[in-house]
């Protein structure tokens, strides 16, 4: 049957659920390959939707962001409820974790206040059983007055039944009358009087009862809306009631859990209460103040070892074989054409594209390794262990994951700061993220340390990475005691159960982060690479006389203080495009394109004190163009973005000057 | 209520308690509630090293709380 012979238009389904309930797995099972990924309008949150055919009807599923509740505390929660209010889905499928049923039903309690029928998918029935919880779905369904489908999405069980029930409810929504939670006794009359004042003045698609409830909960968005809807006097009355009952929010929540308790009482049995689960046993070590740190250190050593063992050879091969061959081919094909055209294509375009290409393997392997840690549930533990330390920087444990992404690429690190609820915490994480040495800078460091310090290269490199993190810590401490003083960030985080990693979700994690590098960095690196090439080529009388060189000479006074000559300054500036450009620029400026040759030339011409100063400046220099672009996107403010850039500029130049002047005082390595 | 209430951060590992009061602003109360920490909720302390964050089990969920947040949760000890 074709969809045209079924319903006139596809049924719209919203897929809701709290975080860590296996919602993505259900979405993938429902929609298969028909997925479309975009952004919610005006938001940086990903919107995924897909279509599928079921029993002759065409269904369109929109995956809502995972949220614990539906109050406008975060962009995700606002998106989820705005979708339900404004796009009017025919039915909501809510996925719940059967192993933590009560907390999951809190979201259901909120969903049932909205005018849409709901089907409940009880996922992870197997996990619940293993935890000693027995649930009878039909008893729960009878209590709630809505369809409840037991599921094990990891084994694709229950998904077809879920779709059938959703379709049945979407076709016949009239019969939907579930049990709904009520506000606890002390505030029932207060709610009634707010409703009475609201009267008929709440416009579609909002509903009076829901608006009154959200007002009592102190929801900022609904408060602003109601103020606009109501005449001044009526609003003043409501504002007075709300001010006198600020504690209503606790009552509303308590009322919901009281309702949940009644709903699950007959349906849930716990024959083996008190057993120690695998998760608790593992957590004794993973969260231990001492063993936890040791495990974290081991996990990270493993991630980096994997990344550089597997990906570095692939990168070197891509760089020396594939990209070099392509460049040679281009130069050959353009043999008869003007020199500038060959230069533009071979050095500008292919140079930039080559950078993007050769970084893919490193990023992919790194993010797959991190994805593995994230998917087993370990990463939340790492955040817990690091929370104490992060507090000194004015951050908390949740900032740890985004900062870790930064070791791969600063772009996903800045974007990853979205997981932090408070704006000030997000801002501070974004400002600090560029101080995490990304894989590009680590490569530059490895190259320069080897070129200058041969046997001691490893110690120098490790020293610089540690110094980098120390600078990050100091900057965090200083910022949190000055600009961000008095901002307390609440640390409340669910630690999910450990579970076997799922290849598909790891692939999704790795791809999403790598893609953010490709999309942002890819185009920008290419563009600026061409620009820098043009500056170094024109007016055409050789590099020594190029615009780039003239600019470098102009900066000589600063260079003297840092012990950097104009070529090192220009290489530093070139790292703005992409950090590893520093080496490419040195190659051009010191007249040696070959990697090995360059190392020798550098060691012979640059005194060690200048080399140290140059490495320090490169490691701490302003974020690359792509990172700046996402900093602007995520902060929504040029002010903060430029502040971040200026901050790093001061830090980098300050550190380089410090290193060089210290060397001078000690009479070390002045050549 | 005759039994004294104390703040959650004072409970040692493995202690069981019932939440009696949540202090702090509406937004914090709401976030705690959405994670299952409401008045009347039973909890067990899984980790508390005396400084840094602590871990409690409430409504079948393991929730990490910063000390600043734990101080705002007033509880009454119960037999485990």
XYZ file of C-alpha atoms in Angstrom:
751
model
C 0.000 0.000 0.000
C 1.339 3.462 -0.764
C 1.105 6.152 1.878
C -1.289 8.142 -0.282
C -4.010 5.526 0.196
C -3.597 5.694 3.976
C -3.901 8.938 5.905
C -3.821 12.201 3.974
C -0.640 13.464 5.576
C 2.019 11.667 7.631
C 1.301 11.333 11.317
C 3.650 13.420 13.442
C 5.266 11.666 16.414
C 7.445 13.324 19.050
C 9.962 11.009 20.716
C 10.554 12.174 24.290
C 12.511 10.801 27.232
C 15.055 11.595 29.903
C 18.795 11.324 29.150
C 20.403 7.838 29.184
C 17.217 5.867 28.459
C 18.181 4.491 25.043
C 16.022 6.945 23.108
C 18.496 7.258 20.217
C 18.474 3.487 19.779
C 14.673 3.500 19.520
C 14.815 6.386 17.062
C 17.317 4.525 14.881
C 15.222 1.347 14.970
C 12.083 3.234 13.973
C 13.487 5.349 11.198
C 16.402 3.298 9.864
C 18.224 5.195 7.158
C 15.543 7.801 6.516
C 17.051 10.245 8.990
C 17.522 13.919 8.513
C 19.731 15.938 10.850
C 19.380 19.690 11.190
C 19.204 22.316 13.900
C 16.220 23.562 15.865
C 15.409 27.035 14.544
C 17.554 29.661 16.218
C 19.215 27.068 18.441
C 22.500 25.187 18.341
C 20.768 21.991 19.431
C 20.620 19.159 16.907
C 17.202 18.227 15.503
C 16.862 14.694 14.156
C 13.835 13.431 12.337
C 12.919 10.548 10.082
C 9.961 8.818 8.468
C 8.776 5.235 8.274
C 5.845 3.178 7.083
C 3.859 1.179 9.588
C 0.652 -0.737 8.915
C 0.100 1.272 5.773
C 0.455 4.673 7.413
C 3.312 7.073 6.978
C 4.798 8.305 10.240
C 7.189 11.188 10.797
C 9.237 11.013 14.008
C 11.010 13.962 15.594
C 13.594 13.064 18.233
C 13.215 15.561 21.095
C 16.246 16.469 23.230
C 16.640 14.272 26.321
C 15.391 16.237 29.353
C 14.585 15.410 32.958
C 11.619 17.786 33.028
C 9.825 20.389 30.915
C 10.508 23.669 32.663
C 12.344 26.266 30.613
C 15.603 25.909 32.559
C 17.627 24.879 29.538
C 17.319 25.306 25.763
C 16.643 21.561 25.470
C 13.643 21.654 27.783
C 12.241 24.680 26.004
C 12.649 22.993 22.622
C 10.851 19.848 23.773
C 7.820 21.652 25.104
C 7.669 24.255 22.325
C 7.588 21.379 19.850
C 4.576 19.862 21.598
C 2.780 23.202 21.972
C 3.459 24.661 18.546
C 3.947 21.755 16.152
C 1.070 19.782 17.671
C 2.267 16.189 17.219
C -0.460 13.561 16.842
C 1.125 11.492 19.574
C 4.139 11.491 21.894
C 6.171 8.352 22.447
C 7.954 8.620 25.759
C 10.804 6.201 26.403
C 11.450 5.425 30.062
C 14.239 3.515 31.766
C 12.476 0.657 33.542
C 15.371 0.402 35.990
C 14.722 3.924 37.293
C 10.999 4.054 36.686
C 9.895 6.564 39.315
C 12.306 9.286 38.301
C 11.492 8.685 34.629
C 7.783 9.075 35.227
C 8.437 12.620 36.449
C 8.754 13.624 32.810
C 5.518 11.764 32.056
C 3.802 13.739 34.814
C 4.808 16.911 32.967
C 3.902 15.567 29.522
C 0.389 14.655 30.638
C -0.296 18.336 31.412
C 0.064 19.095 27.702
C -2.723 18.477 25.195
C -1.291 15.416 23.437
C -1.798 11.648 23.811
C 1.201 9.715 25.151
C 2.424 6.138 24.670
C 4.960 4.898 27.219
C 7.812 2.638 26.080
C 9.373 0.867 29.075
C 12.901 0.323 27.832
C 15.698 -1.700 29.456
C 13.349 -4.255 30.998
C 16.337 -6.629 31.047
C 18.452 -4.160 33.036
C 15.611 -3.647 35.499
C 15.326 -7.414 35.993
C 19.076 -7.663 36.557
C 18.753 -4.905 39.188
C 16.086 -6.934 40.952
C 13.040 -4.957 39.790
C 9.996 -6.760 38.353
C 7.481 -4.624 36.464
C 4.081 -5.682 35.161
C 3.422 -3.405 32.186
C -0.318 -4.078 31.923
C -0.851 -3.207 35.596
C 1.053 0.039 35.096
C -0.974 0.711 31.920
C -4.233 0.220 33.811
C -3.144 2.629 36.553
C -1.878 5.298 34.169
C -4.702 4.926 31.657
C -2.326 4.880 28.699
C -0.568 2.197 26.608
C 2.640 0.819 28.178
C 4.950 -1.297 26.013
C 7.770 -3.346 27.569
C 10.947 -3.024 25.492
C 14.576 -4.024 25.127
C 15.680 -1.631 22.433
C 19.257 -2.928 22.489
C 17.802 -6.224 21.158
C 15.187 -4.468 18.989
C 12.372 -5.893 21.156
C 9.079 -4.087 21.529
C 9.644 -1.460 18.851
C 6.979 -2.717 16.432
C 4.381 -2.899 19.215
C 5.343 0.613 20.257
C 4.752 1.910 16.726
C 1.382 0.099 16.513
C 0.138 1.606 19.775
C 1.352 5.069 18.764
C -0.467 4.773 15.452
C -3.655 3.527 17.111
C -3.626 6.448 19.555
C -2.814 8.987 16.832
C -5.826 7.769 14.804
C -8.176 7.829 17.770
C -7.019 10.470 20.256
C -10.543 11.071 21.583
C -10.477 8.060 23.892
C -7.296 9.236 25.657
C -8.016 10.082 29.276
C -5.109 9.136 31.486
C -4.644 9.615 35.207
C -3.083 13.024 35.805
C -1.086 14.232 38.805
C -2.510 16.939 41.025
C -0.768 19.584 43.029
C -0.284 18.699 46.705
C -3.013 19.868 49.109
C -1.456 23.033 50.624
C -1.343 24.786 47.262
C -4.474 23.467 45.570
C -6.434 26.639 46.320
C -3.562 28.851 45.276
C -3.507 27.122 41.905
C -7.275 27.568 41.598
C -7.056 31.317 42.265
C -4.246 31.784 39.716
C -6.386 29.901 37.202
C -9.356 32.088 38.003
C -7.398 35.291 37.367
C -5.947 33.910 34.149
C -9.529 33.194 33.091
C -10.001 33.225 29.359
C -6.959 35.320 28.616
C -4.521 32.548 27.792
C -4.216 32.359 24.003
C -3.853 29.158 21.943
C -1.941 26.883 21.942
C -1.391 27.401 25.680
C -3.802 26.034 28.227
C -4.859 27.809 31.383
C -4.146 24.935 33.755
C -0.656 24.389 32.391
C 0.170 28.108 32.468
C -1.018 28.391 36.083
C 1.112 25.392 37.033
C 4.218 26.783 35.329
C 3.690 30.181 36.969
C 3.695 28.505 40.382
C 6.813 26.600 39.404
C 8.540 29.919 38.713
C 9.068 29.182 35.026
C 10.708 32.309 33.623
C 9.462 31.981 30.054
C 5.811 31.433 31.011
C 6.048 34.256 33.564
C 7.164 36.650 30.835
C 4.397 35.423 28.505
C 1.659 35.792 31.131
C 2.801 39.301 31.951
C 2.366 40.211 28.300
C -1.065 38.560 28.000
C -2.698 40.019 31.075
C -3.808 43.574 31.806
C -1.622 45.258 34.431
C -4.035 44.842 37.357
C -4.650 41.148 36.807
C -0.914 40.521 36.533
C -0.249 42.404 39.761
C -2.695 40.128 41.556
C -0.973 37.041 40.201
C 2.483 38.419 40.993
C 1.385 38.987 44.610
C 0.115 35.397 44.874
C 3.305 34.021 43.372
C 5.492 36.082 45.703
C 3.587 34.729 48.721
C 3.920 31.132 47.514
C 7.459 30.771 46.295
C 7.574 27.376 47.991
C 4.873 26.002 45.669
C 7.527 24.535 43.367
C 8.472 21.961 46.018
C 4.802 21.088 46.535
C 4.190 20.598 42.843
C 7.170 18.266 42.592
C 6.110 16.388 45.725
C 2.592 16.072 44.289
C 3.988 14.518 41.126
C 6.029 11.955 43.019
C 3.059 11.159 45.240
C 1.091 10.428 42.042
C 3.983 8.376 40.646
C 4.095 6.381 43.868
C 0.403 5.517 43.482
C 0.861 4.597 39.816
C 3.738 2.168 40.327
C 2.649 0.665 43.655
C 0.773 -2.291 42.196
C 2.936 -2.708 39.106
C 6.435 -2.917 40.555
C 7.919 -5.604 42.766
C 11.426 -5.724 44.222
C 12.053 -9.211 45.474
C 15.778 -8.778 45.947
C 16.125 -5.349 47.454
C 19.496 -4.507 48.921
C 21.736 -6.473 46.606
C 24.925 -4.749 45.523
C 24.831 -4.238 41.776
C 27.753 -4.403 39.385
C 27.627 -0.628 38.959
C 27.964 -0.050 42.698
C 30.854 -2.472 42.901
C 32.700 -0.794 40.015
C 31.968 2.657 41.413
C 33.714 1.788 44.675
C 36.928 2.047 42.682
C 36.003 4.407 39.854
C 34.786 7.086 42.285
C 37.358 6.524 45.009
C 39.378 9.687 45.768
C 42.653 7.838 45.136
C 41.872 4.809 42.916
C 39.452 6.913 40.899
C 42.222 9.330 39.916
C 44.531 6.454 39.078
C 41.889 4.812 36.856
C 41.221 8.147 35.171
C 44.912 8.610 34.481
C 45.151 5.091 33.067
C 42.079 5.613 30.873
C 43.549 8.765 29.411
C 46.969 7.310 28.862
C 45.224 4.558 26.930
C 43.202 7.008 24.834
C 46.305 8.978 23.853
C 48.409 5.896 23.263
C 45.710 4.473 20.986
C 45.314 7.737 19.120
C 48.966 8.253 18.388
C 49.797 4.581 17.824
C 47.028 4.025 15.314
C 46.419 7.405 13.769
C 49.859 9.015 13.595
C 51.251 6.580 10.973
C 48.097 6.983 8.874
C 48.440 10.728 9.087
C 52.103 10.639 8.097
C 51.242 8.394 5.154
C 48.442 10.695 3.997
C 50.731 13.690 4.310
C 53.860 12.378 2.618
C 52.307 10.039 0.070
C 48.795 11.155 -0.827
C 48.946 14.927 -0.446
C 52.512 15.228 -1.762
C 51.571 13.143 -4.809
C 48.518 15.273 -5.438
C 50.580 18.440 -5.239
C 53.155 17.020 -7.641
C 50.371 15.980 -10.012
C 48.848 19.453 -9.953
C 52.194 21.119 -10.521
C 52.825 18.792 -13.449
C 49.401 19.338 -15.012
C 49.793 23.100 -14.750
C 53.358 23.133 -16.046
C 52.587 25.652 -18.799
C 50.384 27.989 -16.778
C 51.442 31.067 -14.783
C 53.473 30.469 -11.627
C 50.902 32.112 -9.367
C 48.179 29.702 -10.489
C 50.314 26.672 -9.701
C 51.175 28.209 -6.352
C 47.564 29.009 -5.554
C 46.348 25.487 -6.286
C 49.320 23.442 -5.060
C 50.241 25.500 -1.987
C 47.110 27.471 -1.118
C 44.218 25.136 -1.896
C 45.873 21.718 -1.623
C 47.912 22.879 1.358
C 44.735 23.777 3.229
C 42.786 20.728 2.075
C 45.770 18.562 2.989
C 45.678 19.809 6.555
C 42.003 18.998 6.842
C 42.478 15.550 5.304
C 45.479 14.535 7.350
C 43.771 15.433 10.612
C 40.804 13.179 10.043
C 42.415 9.916 11.209
C 43.715 11.448 14.439
C 40.383 13.007 15.297
C 38.393 9.899 14.402
C 40.522 7.555 16.511
C 40.612 9.999 19.428
C 36.864 10.546 19.419
C 36.142 6.832 19.031
C 38.280 6.172 22.110
C 36.517 8.937 24.060
C 33.158 7.707 22.729
C 33.917 4.275 24.151
C 34.494 5.815 27.588
C 31.355 7.914 27.247
C 29.119 5.079 26.043
C 30.006 2.629 28.813
C 28.943 5.265 31.335
C 32.495 5.903 32.520
C 32.752 9.534 31.478
C 30.241 10.755 34.043
C 32.507 9.100 36.648
C 35.527 10.988 35.320
C 33.550 14.209 35.777
C 32.743 13.179 39.349
C 36.371 12.435 40.177
C 37.543 15.721 38.624
C 34.785 17.821 40.187
C 36.850 18.721 43.248
C 39.688 19.964 41.077
C 37.393 21.757 38.633
C 35.838 23.687 41.509
C 39.116 25.517 42.018
C 38.799 26.768 38.434
C 35.289 28.008 39.076
C 33.849 25.081 37.118
C 32.413 21.724 38.079
C 32.633 18.117 36.939
C 30.412 18.553 33.896
C 32.992 20.818 32.245
C 35.455 17.949 32.208
C 34.069 16.193 29.126
C 34.106 19.265 26.851
C 37.622 20.158 27.970
C 38.729 16.584 27.184
C 37.333 16.837 23.674
C 39.744 19.757 23.339
C 42.732 17.410 23.222
C 41.390 16.270 19.872
C 40.163 19.587 18.533
C 39.100 22.785 20.288
C 36.065 23.175 18.014
C 34.007 20.303 19.514
C 35.326 21.337 22.951
C 33.733 24.754 22.626
C 30.535 23.211 21.242
C 30.547 20.560 23.986
C 30.223 23.300 26.617
C 26.477 23.148 25.892
C 26.077 20.414 28.505
C 26.651 22.990 31.258
C 23.384 24.462 32.494
C 24.457 27.878 33.756
C 25.461 30.554 31.302
C 28.467 31.686 33.327
C 29.731 28.109 33.610
C 29.324 27.658 29.870
C 31.162 30.915 29.149
C 34.057 30.080 31.423
C 34.397 26.621 29.879
C 34.420 28.176 26.405
C 37.080 30.703 27.438
C 39.296 27.984 28.913
C 38.805 25.365 26.181
C 41.385 26.875 23.774
C 44.055 26.427 26.453
C 43.723 22.652 26.101
C 46.477 21.657 23.662
C 44.685 20.194 20.627
C 46.115 17.384 18.506
C 47.452 19.919 15.984
C 49.446 21.735 18.631
C 50.676 18.446 20.071
C 52.053 17.572 16.641
C 53.782 20.939 16.308
C 55.191 20.432 19.779
C 56.448 16.942 18.949
C 58.135 18.202 15.778
C 59.809 21.241 17.335
C 60.869 19.455 20.512
C 62.530 16.748 18.429
C 64.191 19.281 16.139
C 65.710 21.313 18.952
C 66.166 19.027 21.896
C 66.851 15.580 20.367
C 67.327 13.258 23.354
C 65.440 15.440 25.813
C 62.554 15.959 23.374
C 60.110 13.795 25.322
C 60.763 15.633 28.602
C 60.506 19.029 26.931
C 57.224 18.024 25.259
C 55.674 16.617 28.450
C 56.888 19.704 30.297
C 55.121 21.961 27.830
C 51.843 19.999 28.006
C 51.920 20.194 31.802
C 52.798 23.889 31.641
C 49.842 24.390 29.296
C 47.445 22.769 31.752
C 48.944 24.751 34.627
C 48.306 27.955 32.672
C 44.727 26.750 32.077
C 44.293 26.141 35.803
C 45.746 29.526 36.770
C 43.573 31.304 34.204
C 40.508 29.490 35.560
C 41.343 30.418 39.140
C 41.954 34.060 38.210
C 38.809 34.391 36.063
C 36.588 32.710 38.646
C 37.827 35.105 41.321
C 37.465 38.211 39.186
C 35.042 38.315 36.266
C 33.022 35.314 37.423
C 33.193 36.015 41.146
C 30.141 34.991 43.134
C 28.805 32.734 40.399
C 28.028 29.431 42.036
C 27.319 26.611 39.635
C 25.171 23.815 40.934
C 26.645 20.384 40.285
C 23.864 17.829 39.950
C 24.546 14.940 37.615
C 23.090 11.499 37.068
C 25.633 8.685 36.993
C 24.099 6.144 34.584
C 24.482 2.396 35.051
C 27.536 0.925 33.361
C 26.643 -0.992 30.250
C 28.285 -2.736 27.329
C 29.274 -0.195 24.677
C 27.203 0.020 21.529
C 29.192 0.371 18.302
C 26.525 2.479 16.668
C 26.327 5.125 19.347
C 30.125 5.303 19.590
C 30.250 5.838 15.840
C 27.657 8.563 16.192
C 29.623 10.301 18.955
C 32.895 10.123 16.996
C 31.290 11.257 13.780
C 29.374 14.153 15.353
C 32.567 15.560 16.883
C 34.726 14.980 13.815
C 32.032 16.471 11.623
C 31.968 19.646 13.692
C 35.704 19.973 12.948
C 35.198 19.260 9.249
C 32.295 21.606 8.780
C 33.697 24.533 10.754
C 37.418 24.098 10.370
C 37.357 22.576 6.902
C 36.046 25.541 4.996
C 37.819 28.169 7.115
C 41.204 26.471 6.958
C 40.943 26.262 3.195
C 39.954 29.910 2.880
C 42.606 31.332 5.172
C 45.251 29.000 3.807
C 44.664 30.569 0.400
C 44.814 34.042 1.955
C 48.119 33.401 3.752
C 49.554 31.898 0.601
C 48.570 35.044 -1.308
C 50.185 37.271 1.322
C 53.388 35.251 1.149
C 53.435 35.199 -2.681
C 52.568 38.760 -3.665
C 53.769 41.264 -4.781
C 55.869 38.527 -6.366
C 59.508 39.401 -5.819
C 60.077 36.440 -3.510
C 59.117 35.639 0.041
C 61.674 37.999 1.626
C 59.843 40.909 0.063
C 56.239 39.618 0.375
C 53.429 41.377 2.223
C 53.692 38.706 4.879
C 57.413 39.409 5.413
C 56.816 43.153 5.570
C 54.185 42.560 8.209
C 56.597 40.347 10.136
C 59.304 43.013 10.020
C 56.818 45.540 11.337
C 56.389 43.387 14.433
C 60.134 43.242 15.104
C 60.001 45.333 18.336
C 57.675 42.765 19.928
C 59.818 39.979 18.506
C 62.947 41.316 20.238
C 61.314 40.999 23.601
C 60.274 37.424 22.869
C 63.504 36.443 21.167
C 61.650 35.733 17.926
C 62.876 36.946 14.546
C 60.428 37.971 11.827
C 60.190 34.476 10.381
C 59.198 32.945 13.699
C 56.670 35.738 14.190
C 55.143 35.058 10.786
C 54.994 31.320 11.520
C 53.210 32.124 14.778
C 50.717 34.285 12.922
C 50.185 31.541 10.341
C 49.160 29.184 13.154
C 46.031 31.295 13.439
C 44.706 29.485 10.356
C 45.336 26.103 11.862
C 47.922 25.310 14.468
C 49.930 22.854 12.383
C 50.406 25.619 9.813
C 53.245 26.816 12.009
C 55.412 24.024 10.617
C 54.340 24.571 7.020
C 55.144 28.269 7.385
C 58.553 27.546 8.899
C 59.155 25.225 5.956
C 58.512 28.025 3.478
C 60.301 30.721 5.478
C 63.442 28.717 6.190
C 63.568 27.577 2.596
C 63.186 23.889 3.136
C 60.010 22.038 2.325
C 61.192 18.631 3.506
C 60.355 17.768 7.091
C 63.722 16.254 7.971
C 65.644 19.050 6.304
C 63.614 21.634 8.127
C 64.414 20.156 11.527
C 68.151 20.416 10.822
C 67.906 23.925 9.397
C 65.941 25.093 12.413
C 68.329 23.534 14.897
C 71.231 25.230 13.141
C 69.733 28.720 12.852
C 67.386 29.238 15.794
C 68.987 29.508 19.256
C 67.404 27.211 21.880
C 66.122 30.129 24.001
C 64.194 31.454 20.997
C 62.967 27.949 20.264
C 61.575 27.579 23.791
C 59.947 30.977 23.522
C 58.462 30.061 20.141
C 57.048 26.755 21.423
C 55.525 28.486 24.441
C 53.906 31.124 22.235
C 52.572 28.536 19.762
C 51.087 26.330 22.472
C 49.215 29.221 24.069
C 48.553 31.409 21.038
C 45.088 32.725 20.141
C 42.569 30.062 19.094
C 42.601 29.037 15.444
C 40.098 30.672 13.112
C 37.649 27.758 13.312
C 37.625 27.796 17.109
C 37.006 31.534 17.123
C 34.081 31.015 14.753
C 32.410 28.495 17.072
C 33.208 30.621 20.129
C 31.176 33.362 18.499
C 28.403 30.908 17.610
C 28.184 29.373 21.079
C 28.522 32.534 23.179
C 26.312 34.512 20.810
C 28.533 37.482 21.555
C 31.444 39.101 19.747
C 32.375 40.794 23.028
C 33.118 37.521 24.822
C 34.730 36.018 21.750
C 37.148 38.929 21.362
C 37.762 38.907 25.089
C 38.766 35.253 24.794
C 41.090 36.011 21.889
C 42.697 38.976 23.660
C 43.098 36.916 26.816
C 45.014 34.214 24.979
C 47.105 36.746 23.100
C 48.220 38.335 26.351
C 48.878 34.933 27.929
C 50.852 33.647 24.920
C 53.029 36.706 24.507
C 53.486 37.022 28.246
C 54.553 33.399 28.585
C 56.936 33.635 25.623
C 58.503 36.829 27.012
C 58.821 35.189 30.413
C 60.540 32.123 28.964
C 62.922 34.156 26.826
C 63.824 36.704 29.492
C 64.369 33.913 32.021
C 66.736 32.229 29.552
C 68.590 35.506 29.116
C 68.983 35.987 32.838
C 70.264 32.455 33.224
C 72.433 32.826 30.135
C 70.857 29.732 28.586
C 70.788 28.931 24.906
C 71.174 32.370 23.386
C 73.195 30.956 20.493
C 9.200 16.293 63.964
C 11.312 15.279 66.942
C 14.267 13.669 65.214
C 16.833 16.319 64.350
C 17.372 17.110 60.695
C 20.872 17.513 59.342
C 22.215 18.486 55.967
C 22.921 15.717 53.489
C 26.671 16.411 53.352
C 26.976 15.351 57.013
C 25.780 11.808 56.313
C 28.480 9.126 56.126
C 28.712 6.458 53.437
C 25.964 3.816 53.575
C 23.693 5.995 55.744
C 19.983 5.976 54.845
C 17.766 9.021 55.217
C 14.527 10.714 54.204
C 14.533 14.187 52.661
C 12.732 16.672 54.914
C 13.374 20.041 53.322
C 15.034 21.612 50.300
C 16.569 25.034 50.732
C 17.765 27.261 47.942
C 16.085 28.969 45.006
C 13.226 27.648 42.911
C 15.473 26.670 40.049
C 17.712 24.497 42.228
C 14.683 22.915 43.925
C 13.212 22.189 40.524
C 16.388 20.591 39.217
C 16.732 18.452 42.332
C 13.078 17.436 42.013
C 13.434 16.435 38.374
C 16.279 14.124 39.413
C 14.109 12.588 42.128
C 15.223 14.532 45.213
C 11.996 15.796 46.764
C 10.638 16.044 50.274
C 9.786 12.530 51.405
C 12.252 10.799 49.073
C 14.315 7.986 50.632
C 17.997 7.974 49.842
C 21.167 6.059 50.611
C 24.629 7.653 50.600
C 26.909 5.698 48.250
C 30.016 7.876 48.494
C 31.015 10.717 50.764
C 34.686 11.320 51.309
C 34.130 14.421 53.419
C 35.136 16.877 50.709
C 34.375 17.220 47.026
C 31.178 15.837 45.506
C 29.082 13.046 47.002
C 26.978 10.291 45.494
C 23.519 9.273 46.651
C 21.067 6.683 45.432
C 17.512 7.992 45.256
C 14.559 6.505 43.340
C 16.846 3.920 41.710
C 19.120 6.649 40.385
C 22.694 7.486 41.284
C 22.995 11.241 41.605
C 26.233 13.133 42.069
C 25.848 16.327 44.078
C 28.335 19.081 44.727
C 28.863 19.931 48.393
C 27.198 23.303 47.889
C 24.054 21.492 46.744
C 24.193 18.752 49.391
C 24.215 21.393 52.153
C 20.828 22.599 50.935
C 19.188 19.179 51.281
C 17.976 18.649 54.847
C 17.432 15.024 55.791
C 16.421 12.831 58.678
C 18.405 9.667 59.284
C 16.550 6.377 59.126
C 17.536 2.805 59.807
C 19.187 1.334 56.704
